[in-house]
Tab-separated table of C-alpha atoms in Angstrom:
chain	number	residue	atom	x	y	z
A	8	MET	CA	-4.975	-26.412	-26.572
A	9	VAL	CA	-6.114	-28.493	-23.931
A	10	HIS	CA	-8.800	-27.687	-21.333
A	11	ARG	CA	-10.500	-29.058	-18.548
A	12	ARG	CA	-14.162	-29.320	-17.719
A	13	ILE	CA	-14.890	-26.566	-14.702
A	14	HIS	CA	-15.817	-28.708	-10.974
A	15	ARG	CA	-18.880	-28.962	-9.765
A	16	ARG	CA	-17.171	-26.969	-6.933
A	17	PRO	CA	-15.270	-24.028	-9.262
A	18	ARG	CA	-11.696	-22.959	-8.308
A	19	VAL	CA	-10.703	-19.669	-8.677
A	20	CYS	CA	-7.788	-17.560	-8.002
A	21	ILE	CA	-6.587	-13.989	-7.491
A	22	ILE	CA	-2.926	-12.608	-7.891
A	23	SER	CA	-2.476	-9.457	-6.452
A	24	LEU	CA	0.496	-7.482	-7.707
A	25	GLY	CA	1.755	-4.030	-6.150
A	26	CYS	CA	0.456	-2.038	-3.437
A	27	ALA	CA	-2.135	-2.301	-0.503
A	28	LYS	CA	-4.732	-0.321	-2.072
A	29	ASN	CA	-4.405	-3.249	-4.958
A	30	LEU	CA	-4.472	-5.545	-2.470
A	31	ALA	CA	-7.862	-4.102	-1.070
A	32	ASP	CA	-9.159	-4.089	-3.995
A	33	SER	CA	-8.788	-7.796	-4.609
A	34	GLU	CA	-10.203	-8.760	-1.542
A	35	THR	CA	-13.235	-6.978	-2.795
A	36	VAL	CA	-13.411	-8.695	-5.911
A	37	LEU	CA	-13.094	-12.357	-4.412
A	38	GLY	CA	-15.511	-11.261	-1.967
A	39	GLN	CA	-17.790	-10.520	-4.617
A	40	ILE	CA	-16.871	-13.308	-6.581
A	41	VAL	CA	-17.591	-15.719	-3.357
A	42	ALA	CA	-20.487	-14.331	-2.049
A	43	ALA	CA	-22.278	-14.958	-5.786
A	44	GLU	CA	-21.012	-18.817	-5.989
A	45	PRO	CA	-20.646	-19.726	-1.877
A	46	THR	CA	-19.377	-23.556	-3.203
A	47	ALA	CA	-16.100	-21.617	-4.869
A	48	LEU	CA	-13.165	-23.146	-3.556
A	49	VAL	CA	-10.060	-20.287	-3.094
A	50	CYS	CA	-6.661	-21.423	-4.398
A	51	ALA	CA	-3.512	-19.894	-3.262
A	52	GLU	CA	-2.210	-21.307	-6.287
A	53	PRO	CA	-2.482	-20.606	-9.712
A	54	GLN	CA	-2.429	-24.187	-11.333
A	55	ASP	CA	-5.061	-25.503	-8.804
A	56	ALA	CA	-7.274	-23.013	-10.261
A	57	ASP	CA	-10.290	-22.952	-12.860
A	58	VAL	CA	-9.928	-19.151	-12.835
A	59	VAL	CA	-7.269	-16.954	-12.324
A	60	VAL	CA	-7.746	-12.815	-12.040
A	61	VAL	CA	-4.486	-11.038	-11.953
A	62	ASN	CA	-4.919	-7.298	-10.776
A	63	THR	CA	-1.888	-5.773	-11.853
A	64	CYS	CA	-0.034	-2.499	-11.183
A	65	GLY	CA	1.340	-0.422	-13.446
A	66	PHE	CA	2.678	2.695	-12.137
A	67	LEU	CA	6.283	2.172	-12.959
A	68	LYS	CA	8.217	-0.408	-16.032
A	69	ALA	CA	9.420	-2.516	-13.553
A	70	ALA	CA	5.541	-3.349	-12.377
A	71	ARG	CA	4.107	-4.133	-15.783
A	72	ASP	CA	6.900	-5.845	-16.497
A	73	GLU	CA	6.108	-8.678	-13.369
A	74	ALA	CA	2.357	-8.187	-14.692
A	75	ASP	CA	3.327	-9.355	-18.334
A	76	GLU	CA	6.034	-12.340	-16.415
A	77	THR	CA	2.797	-13.117	-14.218
A	78	LEU	CA	0.167	-13.101	-17.229
A	79	ASP	CA	2.808	-15.084	-19.166
A	80	ALA	CA	2.945	-18.023	-16.327
A	81	VAL	CA	-0.612	-18.448	-16.031
A	82	GLU	CA	-1.040	-18.658	-19.493
A	83	ARG	CA	1.651	-21.176	-19.815
A	84	LEU	CA	-0.252	-23.113	-17.093
A	85	GLN	CA	-3.798	-22.850	-19.434
A	86	ALA	CA	-1.822	-23.678	-22.087
A	87	GLN	CA	-1.206	-27.094	-19.846
A	88	GLY	CA	-4.444	-27.364	-19.316
A	89	HIS	CA	-4.752	-26.014	-15.584
A	90	VAL	CA	-6.608	-22.861	-16.443
A	91	VAL	CA	-9.859	-22.227	-18.105
A	92	ARG	CA	-10.207	-18.628	-17.720
A	93	ILE	CA	-7.478	-15.727	-16.997
A	94	VAL	CA	-8.453	-12.231	-15.869
A	95	ALA	CA	-6.364	-9.383	-15.940
A	96	LEU	CA	-7.604	-5.795	-14.452
A	97	GLY	CA	-6.306	-2.748	-12.715
A	98	CYS	CA	-3.643	-0.414	-13.900
A	99	TYR	CA	-1.715	-2.057	-16.490
A	100	PRO	CA	-4.282	-2.435	-18.748
A	101	GLN	CA	-6.022	0.973	-17.517
A	102	LEU	CA	-3.530	2.758	-19.948
A	103	TRP	CA	-1.463	0.446	-21.832
A	104	ARG	CA	-4.718	-2.003	-23.119
A	105	GLU	CA	-3.478	-2.656	-26.644
A	106	GLN	CA	0.350	-3.673	-25.020
A	107	VAL	CA	-1.537	-5.859	-22.999
A	108	LEU	CA	-3.736	-7.914	-25.782
A	109	LYS	CA	-1.066	-7.909	-27.381
A	110	ARG	CA	1.473	-9.665	-25.490
A	111	HIS	CA	-1.555	-11.596	-23.716
A	112	PRO	CA	-3.964	-13.323	-26.587
A	113	GLY	CA	-5.400	-15.751	-24.677
A	114	LEU	CA	-6.740	-13.451	-21.930
A	115	HIS	CA	-10.578	-13.961	-21.352
A	116	THR	CA	-10.892	-10.309	-19.802
A	117	ILE	CA	-9.434	-7.345	-19.676
A	118	MET	CA	-10.819	-4.167	-17.687
A	119	GLY	CA	-9.141	-1.209	-15.813
A	120	VAL	CA	-8.862	0.633	-12.192
A	121	ASP	CA	-13.063	0.389	-12.198
A	122	ALA	CA	-12.554	-3.571	-12.425
A	123	MET	CA	-14.260	-3.709	-8.828
A	124	TYR	CA	-17.073	-1.979	-9.228
A	125	GLN	CA	-17.894	-4.561	-12.477
A	126	ARG	CA	-20.763	-6.460	-9.900
A	127	ALA	CA	-22.540	-8.401	-12.561
A	128	PHE	CA	-19.088	-9.756	-14.019
A	129	TRP	CA	-17.652	-10.789	-10.778
A	130	GLU	CA	-20.661	-12.723	-9.979
A	131	SER	CA	-21.205	-14.278	-13.043
A	132	LEU	CA	-17.697	-14.923	-13.421
A	133	LEU	CA	-18.352	-18.743	-12.300
A	134	LYS	CA	-20.456	-19.430	-13.959
A	135	GLN	CA	-20.593	-22.080	-16.982
A	136	VAL	CA	-22.072	-19.772	-19.094
A	137	SER	CA	-19.029	-17.343	-19.404
A	138	PRO	CA	-19.669	-13.416	-18.553
A	139	SER	CA	-19.487	-10.464	-20.690
A	140	GLY	CA	-15.956	-8.582	-20.579
A	141	VAL	CA	-17.636	-5.206	-21.729
A	142	GLU	CA	-16.611	-2.727	-18.849
A	143	GLN	CA	-19.840	-0.876	-17.602
A	144	PRO	CA	-18.982	3.228	-17.168
A	145	VAL	CA	-19.363	3.735	-13.188
A	146	ASP	CA	-20.349	7.187	-11.964
A	147	LEU	CA	-18.738	8.932	-8.842
A	148	ASP	CA	-22.216	8.240	-6.612
A	149	THR	CA	-21.690	4.995	-7.446
A	150	MET	CA	-18.349	5.125	-6.505
A	151	ARG	CA	-18.122	6.740	-3.322
A	152	ALA	CA	-21.010	4.453	-1.444
A	153	PHE	CA	-19.965	0.984	-3.197
A	154	GLU	CA	-20.121	-1.566	-0.599
A	155	ALA	CA	-18.971	-4.978	-1.213
A	156	PRO	CA	-17.914	-7.867	0.709
A	157	ARG	CA	-14.342	-8.505	0.968
A	158	LEU	CA	-12.364	-11.602	1.386
A	159	LEU	CA	-9.192	-11.272	3.213
A	160	SER	CA	-6.414	-13.601	1.925
A	161	GLY	CA	-3.701	-12.556	5.353
A	162	SER	CA	-3.324	-14.070	8.427
A	163	GLY	CA	-5.878	-11.724	9.910
A	164	SER	CA	-3.970	-9.438	12.071
A	165	TYR	CA	-4.611	-6.589	9.779
A	166	ALA	CA	-6.582	-5.563	7.059
A	167	TYR	CA	-6.149	-2.276	4.939
A	168	LEU	CA	-9.445	-0.206	4.167
A	169	LYS	CA	-9.272	1.998	1.354
A	170	ILE	CA	-10.882	5.275	2.473
A	171	ALA	CA	-10.165	7.322	-1.369
A	172	ASP	CA	-8.884	6.920	-5.215
A	173	GLY	CA	-6.861	8.828	-7.235
A	174	CYS	CA	-5.006	11.928	-6.998
A	175	SER	CA	-5.215	15.545	-7.638
A	176	GLN	CA	-1.295	16.650	-6.729
A	177	ARG	CA	0.744	16.884	-9.918
A	178	CYS	CA	4.050	15.317	-8.951
A	179	THR	CA	6.085	15.594	-12.045
A	180	TYR	CA	7.097	12.230	-11.865
A	181	CYS	CA	4.165	10.550	-10.936
A	182	THR	CA	1.633	8.682	-13.673
A	183	ILE	CA	-0.730	7.942	-11.173
A	184	PRO	CA	-3.220	10.371	-11.764
A	185	ARG	CA	-2.682	9.409	-15.495
A	186	ILE	CA	-4.045	5.827	-14.733
A	187	LYS	CA	-6.270	6.946	-11.780
A	188	GLY	CA	-8.079	10.277	-12.287
A	189	PRO	CA	-8.248	12.921	-9.148
A	190	LEU	CA	-8.833	12.105	-5.828
A	191	ILE	CA	-12.239	10.285	-5.329
A	192	SER	CA	-13.369	10.019	-1.622
A	193	ARG	CA	-15.836	7.367	-0.418
A	194	SER	CA	-18.471	8.330	2.180
A	195	ALA	CA	-17.781	8.206	5.433
A	196	GLY	CA	-20.929	5.982	6.103
A	197	THR	CA	-19.401	3.431	3.441
A	198	ILE	CA	-15.814	3.318	4.971
A	199	LEU	CA	-17.302	3.053	9.123
A	200	ARG	CA	-19.588	-0.015	7.199
A	201	GLU	CA	-16.632	-1.663	5.726
A	202	ALA	CA	-14.527	-1.160	9.182
A	203	GLU	CA	-17.113	-2.741	11.309
A	204	GLN	CA	-17.071	-5.803	8.832
A	205	LEU	CA	-13.276	-5.865	8.835
A	206	VAL	CA	-13.386	-5.721	12.577
A	207	GLN	CA	-16.221	-8.341	12.563
A	208	ALA	CA	-13.929	-10.844	9.999
A	209	GLY	CA	-11.361	-10.549	13.118
A	210	ALA	CA	-8.664	-8.015	12.251
A	211	THR	CA	-6.983	-6.575	14.993
A	212	GLU	CA	-5.414	-3.931	12.954
A	213	ILE	CA	-7.239	-1.973	9.977
A	214	ILE	CA	-4.919	0.703	8.079
A	215	LEU	CA	-6.357	3.038	5.866
A	216	VAL	CA	-4.748	3.754	2.732
A	217	SER	CA	-5.009	5.681	-0.456
A	218	GLN	CA	-3.077	7.412	-2.974
A	219	ASN	CA	-3.154	10.824	-0.529
A	220	THR	CA	-4.742	9.533	2.671
A	221	SER	CA	-4.800	13.265	4.185
A	222	ALA	CA	-6.296	14.723	1.292
A	223	TYR	CA	-9.300	12.606	2.452
A	224	GLY	CA	-13.286	14.279	1.717
A	225	MET	CA	-12.010	17.524	0.322
A	226	ASP	CA	-14.079	16.613	-2.734
A	227	LEU	CA	-16.923	16.211	-0.520
A	228	THR	CA	-17.045	19.646	0.424
A	229	PRO	CA	-17.335	22.788	-1.338
A	230	GLU	CA	-14.343	24.598	0.910
A	231	HIS	CA	-12.011	21.885	-0.079
A	232	ARG	CA	-10.906	21.227	3.422
A	233	PRO	CA	-9.691	17.375	4.468
A	234	GLN	CA	-12.072	15.635	6.390
A	235	LEU	CA	-9.055	12.757	7.895
A	236	ALA	CA	-9.420	14.313	11.514
A	237	ALA	CA	-13.267	13.960	11.212
A	238	LEU	CA	-13.340	10.098	10.042
A	239	LEU	CA	-10.615	9.285	12.669
A	240	ARG	CA	-12.239	10.555	15.300
A	241	GLU	CA	-15.553	8.427	14.054
A	242	LEU	CA	-13.676	5.449	13.538
A	243	ASP	CA	-12.117	5.615	16.847
A	244	GLN	CA	-15.066	5.214	18.611
A	245	LEU	CA	-16.115	2.623	16.644
A	246	PRO	CA	-16.913	-0.666	18.380
A	247	GLY	CA	-14.943	-3.486	18.676
A	248	ILE	CA	-11.722	-1.671	16.739
A	249	ARG	CA	-8.246	-2.650	18.802
A	250	ILE	CA	-5.610	-0.784	16.315
A	251	LEU	CA	-5.458	1.889	13.437
A	252	ARG	CA	-3.069	3.134	11.574
A	253	VAL	CA	-2.668	5.820	8.751
A	254	LEU	CA	-0.191	5.362	5.842
A	255	TYR	CA	0.562	8.412	3.118
A	256	LEU	CA	0.286	11.563	4.321
A	257	TYR	CA	0.928	14.489	2.189
A	258	PRO	CA	3.335	16.912	3.948
A	259	THR	CA	1.464	20.276	4.187
A	260	LEU	CA	-1.397	18.117	5.015
A	261	VAL	CA	-0.119	17.148	8.131
A	262	THR	CA	-2.073	19.653	10.405
A	263	GLN	CA	-2.140	20.128	13.602
A	264	GLU	CA	-5.663	19.534	13.809
A	265	LEU	CA	-4.699	15.851	12.550
A	266	LEU	CA	-2.243	15.014	14.258
A	267	GLU	CA	-3.933	16.020	17.878
A	268	VAL	CA	-6.391	13.635	16.743
A	269	ILE	CA	-3.781	10.645	16.173
A	270	GLY	CA	-1.877	11.483	19.657
A	271	SER	CA	-5.275	11.654	21.549
A	272	SER	CA	-7.281	8.816	20.163
A	273	ARG	CA	-7.668	5.664	22.282
A	274	HIS	CA	-6.342	3.435	19.272
A	275	ILE	CA	-4.359	4.992	16.240
A	276	ALA	CA	-1.651	3.611	16.540
A	277	HIS	CA	1.149	6.755	16.828
A	278	TYR	CA	2.735	6.188	13.419
A	279	VAL	CA	2.924	8.833	11.068
A	280	ASP	CA	4.525	8.459	7.451
A	281	ILE	CA	4.698	11.155	5.109
A	282	PRO	CA	6.475	10.635	2.451
A	283	LEU	CA	8.969	14.160	1.733
A	284	GLN	CA	10.702	12.740	-1.536
A	285	HIS	CA	13.155	14.993	-1.073
A	286	THR	CA	14.728	17.870	1.353
A	287	ASP	CA	16.449	19.861	-1.372
A	288	PRO	CA	14.044	22.697	-2.541
A	289	ALA	CA	15.137	23.750	-6.204
A	290	VAL	CA	14.908	19.412	-6.658
A	291	LEU	CA	10.815	19.251	-4.775
A	292	LYS	CA	10.437	22.308	-6.777
A	293	ALA	CA	11.014	20.162	-10.155
A	294	MET	CA	9.170	17.180	-8.705
A	295	GLY	CA	6.058	19.570	-7.866
A	296	ARG	CA	5.685	19.064	-5.081
A	297	PRO	CA	5.923	21.549	-1.355
A	298	TRP	CA	9.567	23.368	-1.743
A	299	ALA	CA	10.021	25.520	0.523
A	300	ALA	CA	13.071	25.844	2.703
A	301	GLY	CA	13.224	23.685	5.596
A	302	SER	CA	9.742	22.145	5.458
A	303	ALA	CA	10.762	18.728	6.007
A	304	ALA	CA	12.249	19.588	9.368
A	305	CYS	CA	9.562	22.177	9.794
A	306	VAL	CA	6.550	19.035	9.958
A	307	VAL	CA	8.962	16.646	11.566
A	308	ASP	CA	9.377	18.721	14.735
A	309	ARG	CA	5.485	19.107	14.364
A	310	VAL	CA	4.644	15.841	14.714
A	311	ARG	CA	7.314	15.203	17.345
A	312	ARG	CA	6.132	18.207	19.203
A	313	ILE	CA	2.318	17.067	19.064
A	314	ILE	CA	3.176	13.112	19.238
A	315	PRO	CA	6.550	13.180	21.537
A	316	ASP	CA	6.447	9.499	20.950
A	317	ALA	CA	5.895	9.372	17.381
A	318	GLY	CA	7.231	6.459	15.004
A	319	ILE	CA	7.943	8.786	11.350
A	320	ARG	CA	8.785	6.928	8.385
A	321	SER	CA	9.504	8.618	4.818
A	322	THR	CA	10.194	7.773	1.570
A	323	PHE	CA	12.783	9.698	-0.810
A	324	ILE	CA	13.276	9.484	-4.578
A	325	VAL	CA	17.432	10.067	-5.323
A	326	GLY	CA	18.748	10.488	-8.837
A	327	PHE	CA	15.416	12.919	-9.941
A	328	PRO	CA	16.436	14.769	-13.202
A	329	GLY	CA	19.106	17.433	-12.199
A	330	GLU	CA	19.756	16.083	-8.785
A	331	THR	CA	23.749	17.471	-8.301
A	332	GLU	CA	25.983	15.580	-5.975
A	333	GLU	CA	25.646	18.907	-3.557
A	334	GLN	CA	21.864	18.114	-3.582
A	335	PHE	CA	22.525	14.678	-2.998
A	336	LYS	CA	24.581	15.067	-0.366
A	337	ARG	CA	22.343	17.676	2.108
A	338	LEU	CA	19.574	15.106	1.409
A	339	LEU	CA	21.962	12.901	3.695
A	340	ALA	CA	22.831	15.469	5.889
A	341	ASP	CA	19.391	16.155	6.775
A	342	LEU	CA	18.248	12.738	6.819
A	343	ARG	CA	21.187	12.310	9.521
A	344	VAL	CA	19.249	15.489	11.082
A	345	LEU	CA	15.688	14.488	11.014
A	346	GLN	CA	16.709	10.910	12.430
A	347	LEU	CA	13.382	9.305	11.332
A	348	ASP	CA	12.419	5.591	12.626
A	349	HIS	CA	12.057	4.134	9.484
A	350	ALA	CA	13.354	5.588	5.718
A	351	SER	CA	12.951	4.265	2.253
A	352	ALA	CA	14.667	5.026	-1.180
A	353	PHE	CA	14.072	4.879	-5.162
A	354	ALA	CA	15.559	5.555	-7.203
A	355	TYR	CA	13.932	7.688	-9.476
A	356	SER	CA	12.280	5.594	-12.927
A	357	ARG	CA	11.662	7.576	-16.449
A	358	GLU	CA	8.069	6.925	-17.504
A	359	ALA	CA	7.495	8.022	-20.756
A	360	LEU	CA	3.648	9.684	-19.307
A	361	ALA	CA	5.355	12.009	-16.434
A	362	ALA	CA	6.397	15.225	-17.271
A	363	SER	CA	9.917	15.002	-15.970
A	364	SER	CA	10.863	12.070	-18.342
A	365	ARG	CA	11.173	15.117	-20.429
A	366	PHE	CA	13.383	17.138	-18.719
A	367	SER	CA	17.019	17.016	-20.311
A	368	ASP	CA	19.031	16.823	-17.363
A	369	GLN	CA	18.537	12.844	-16.667
A	370	VAL	CA	21.155	10.709	-14.153
A	371	HIS	CA	22.976	8.579	-15.277
A	372	GLY	CA	21.542	4.832	-14.434
A	373	SER	CA	24.875	3.717	-12.278
A	374	THR	CA	24.930	7.032	-10.575
A	375	LYS	CA	21.191	6.395	-9.391
A	376	GLY	CA	22.173	3.426	-8.081
A	377	HIS	CA	25.266	4.428	-6.048
A	378	ARG	CA	23.164	7.325	-4.549
A	379	LEU	CA	20.584	4.934	-3.846
A	380	ARG	CA	22.695	3.074	-1.723
A	381	GLU	CA	24.554	5.405	-0.213
A	382	PHE	CA	21.171	6.893	1.341
A	383	MET	CA	20.037	3.127	2.580
A	384	GLU	CA	23.365	2.666	4.332
A	385	VAL	CA	23.283	6.143	6.342
A	386	GLN	CA	19.708	5.722	6.849
A	387	GLN	CA	20.402	1.969	8.189
A	388	GLU	CA	22.625	3.446	10.732
A	389	ILE	CA	19.971	5.974	11.836
A	390	SER	CA	17.464	2.895	12.123
A	391	CYS	CA	19.882	1.051	13.894
A	392	SER	CA	20.785	3.696	16.440
A	393	ILE	CA	16.950	4.260	17.090
A	394	ASN	CA	15.748	1.019	17.782
A	395	GLU	CA	19.047	0.255	20.233
A	396	ILE	CA	17.564	3.536	22.206
A	397	ARG	CA	14.230	2.900	21.985
A	398	TYR	CA	13.829	-1.140	22.195
A	399	LEU	CA	17.420	-3.164	23.435
A	400	GLY	CA	16.116	-4.305	26.632
A	401	ARG	CA	12.713	-2.860	26.897
A	402	ASP	CA	9.220	-4.519	27.110
A	403	VAL	CA	7.301	-3.731	24.374
A	404	GLU	CA	3.853	-4.366	22.884
A	405	VAL	CA	4.168	-6.758	19.898
A	406	ILE	CA	0.825	-7.638	16.874
A	407	VAL	CA	1.567	-11.182	15.902
A	408	ASP	CA	1.485	-11.743	12.490
A	409	GLY	CA	2.562	-15.238	12.048
A	410	ALA	CA	4.635	-18.117	13.332
A	411	THR	CA	8.130	-19.567	12.864
A	412	GLN	CA	9.914	-22.893	13.469
A	413	SER	CA	10.798	-21.653	17.385
A	414	GLY	CA	8.070	-19.008	17.894
A	415	ILE	CA	6.875	-16.071	16.583
A	416	TYR	CA	7.212	-12.957	14.236
A	417	GLY	CA	5.295	-9.708	14.797
A	418	ARG	CA	5.778	-5.908	14.787
A	419	THR	CA	5.658	-3.111	17.253
A	420	LEU	CA	2.454	-0.791	17.202
A	421	LEU	CA	4.979	2.028	15.554
A	422	ASP	CA	5.532	-0.383	12.817
A	423	ALA	CA	3.193	-0.780	9.326
A	424	PRO	CA	3.287	-4.542	7.570
A	425	ASP	CA	6.434	-5.452	5.043
A	426	VAL	CA	8.297	-1.771	5.578
A	427	ASP	CA	8.787	-1.453	8.835
A	428	ASN	CA	10.643	-3.524	11.686
A	429	THR	CA	10.261	-7.074	12.207
A	430	VAL	CA	10.036	-8.340	15.763
A	431	VAL	CA	11.257	-12.399	15.873
A	432	ILE	CA	9.852	-14.104	19.202
A	433	ARG	CA	11.286	-16.604	20.996
A	434	THR	CA	8.058	-18.284	23.019
A	435	GLY	CA	9.646	-21.796	24.562
A	436	HIS	CA	7.439	-23.931	26.141
A	437	LYS	CA	4.763	-20.996	27.085
A	438	THR	CA	1.645	-20.556	24.681
A	439	GLN	CA	1.889	-19.901	21.303
A	440	PRO	CA	0.142	-16.401	20.452
A	441	ALA	CA	-1.840	-16.428	17.375
A	442	PRO	CA	-2.036	-14.210	14.138
A	443	GLY	CA	-3.530	-11.055	15.761
A	444	ASP	CA	-3.383	-11.132	19.120
A	445	ILE	CA	-1.462	-8.918	21.313
A	446	CYS	CA	2.026	-10.188	23.576
A	447	ARG	CA	4.474	-8.516	25.383
A	448	ALA	CA	8.082	-9.410	24.552
A	449	ARG	CA	11.809	-7.765	25.806
A	450	ILE	CA	13.784	-7.037	23.324
A	451	THR	CA	17.520	-8.731	23.431
A	452	THR	CA	18.714	-7.656	20.396
A	453	VAL	CA	18.267	-5.094	17.566
A	454	GLY	CA	19.069	-4.349	14.128
A	455	PRO	CA	18.101	-1.865	11.284
A	456	TYR	CA	15.169	-3.571	9.907
A	457	ASP	CA	14.500	-6.827	12.813
A	458	LEU	CA	14.573	-6.804	16.740
A	459	ASP	CA	14.644	-10.258	18.298
A	460	GLY	CA	13.195	-11.286	21.966
A	461	ILE	CA	11.336	-13.087	24.000
A	462	VAL	CA	7.722	-13.278	24.790
A	463	LEU	CA	6.879	-12.424	28.259
């Protein structure tokens, strides 16, 4: 195997797979590496780097397959002499460590979900002397108060702020509690200081994420009461903050108090993301979710009563074990009644570590695929109709995320990155706004996912 010496200016590349929470962790890892070695060059492509760090997802088999394929590709670069060290971390090695080691024997180090807290390791990673790969134990107080520099990887228009980790719910299809453990909330002071850093780094929009964001703080008080509303009040007063957005709210924790804080704030987007997963009581009960009849309509009605102009997003699972054709058709009927701005669905994935994998009445793969396509067709019709009513011919504010050949693209205040509407704007001969700017545009055409317009 051919190795080249580490440059006088060491080069590092981090590949972040999976969710936005992983991305926030990856930026914290990269921040620690570069803070310890300010001369380091951060490379966008692994073939240009001496050290490649891969932050993996392990939630579904498809995610673990993607991690394996990514590591295979980096190992091929290593065999060609392009990479000296490969580090794998995150959800995949957390529970499947032996599998990772067997498949990827050339890895320099593998670590689980506590990798972000291994400050000594990251600070020495780019040194000539190889750092120890032993993952040190991390206590709760350290996790709640952990602070490290972030090196943002995006355009600067938005940044994710992880306010908690783990989950104490027990949904029967989900392996997150096995991978991440129970809910661990960060201290409010730590979150506020990181938000200040993100604002100073130029982020226009800060997006709060965790496995169950609405449960924030339930582990910090004897009464086990959520503290998200109080945290949002403090963040809303932060100097320099422009837009706050909240993702992943558990249905039973979308309280009147929380919605009133969002609705009356100065900077929080009127955007409510509630993963409902299904609407049929029997399916929800089997999922280990809140299953009272009409609960989905109840929480959506509450949102619209308190925040009339809210954009509402949700996610669903089709083909869950035992889901009958009648129950699926009921879900579609409920979807038409709910009229959600955005909804996505996933075909149920049978994960060996999840309780639902042992349910006897598994749905055939072809049936799941058919139901997924039918769900998305219905939701596309709904989203297209809502976009037409809400946006067509109207002037809207757009958060600029990047540039195209003929203009810019971005999102409205009621759209989150990567999952909702993208607005493509022709700028003509006018000065082109930069990523992170907020401009006004007139929407000229709409579809289920895309809006076109002209800058004003």
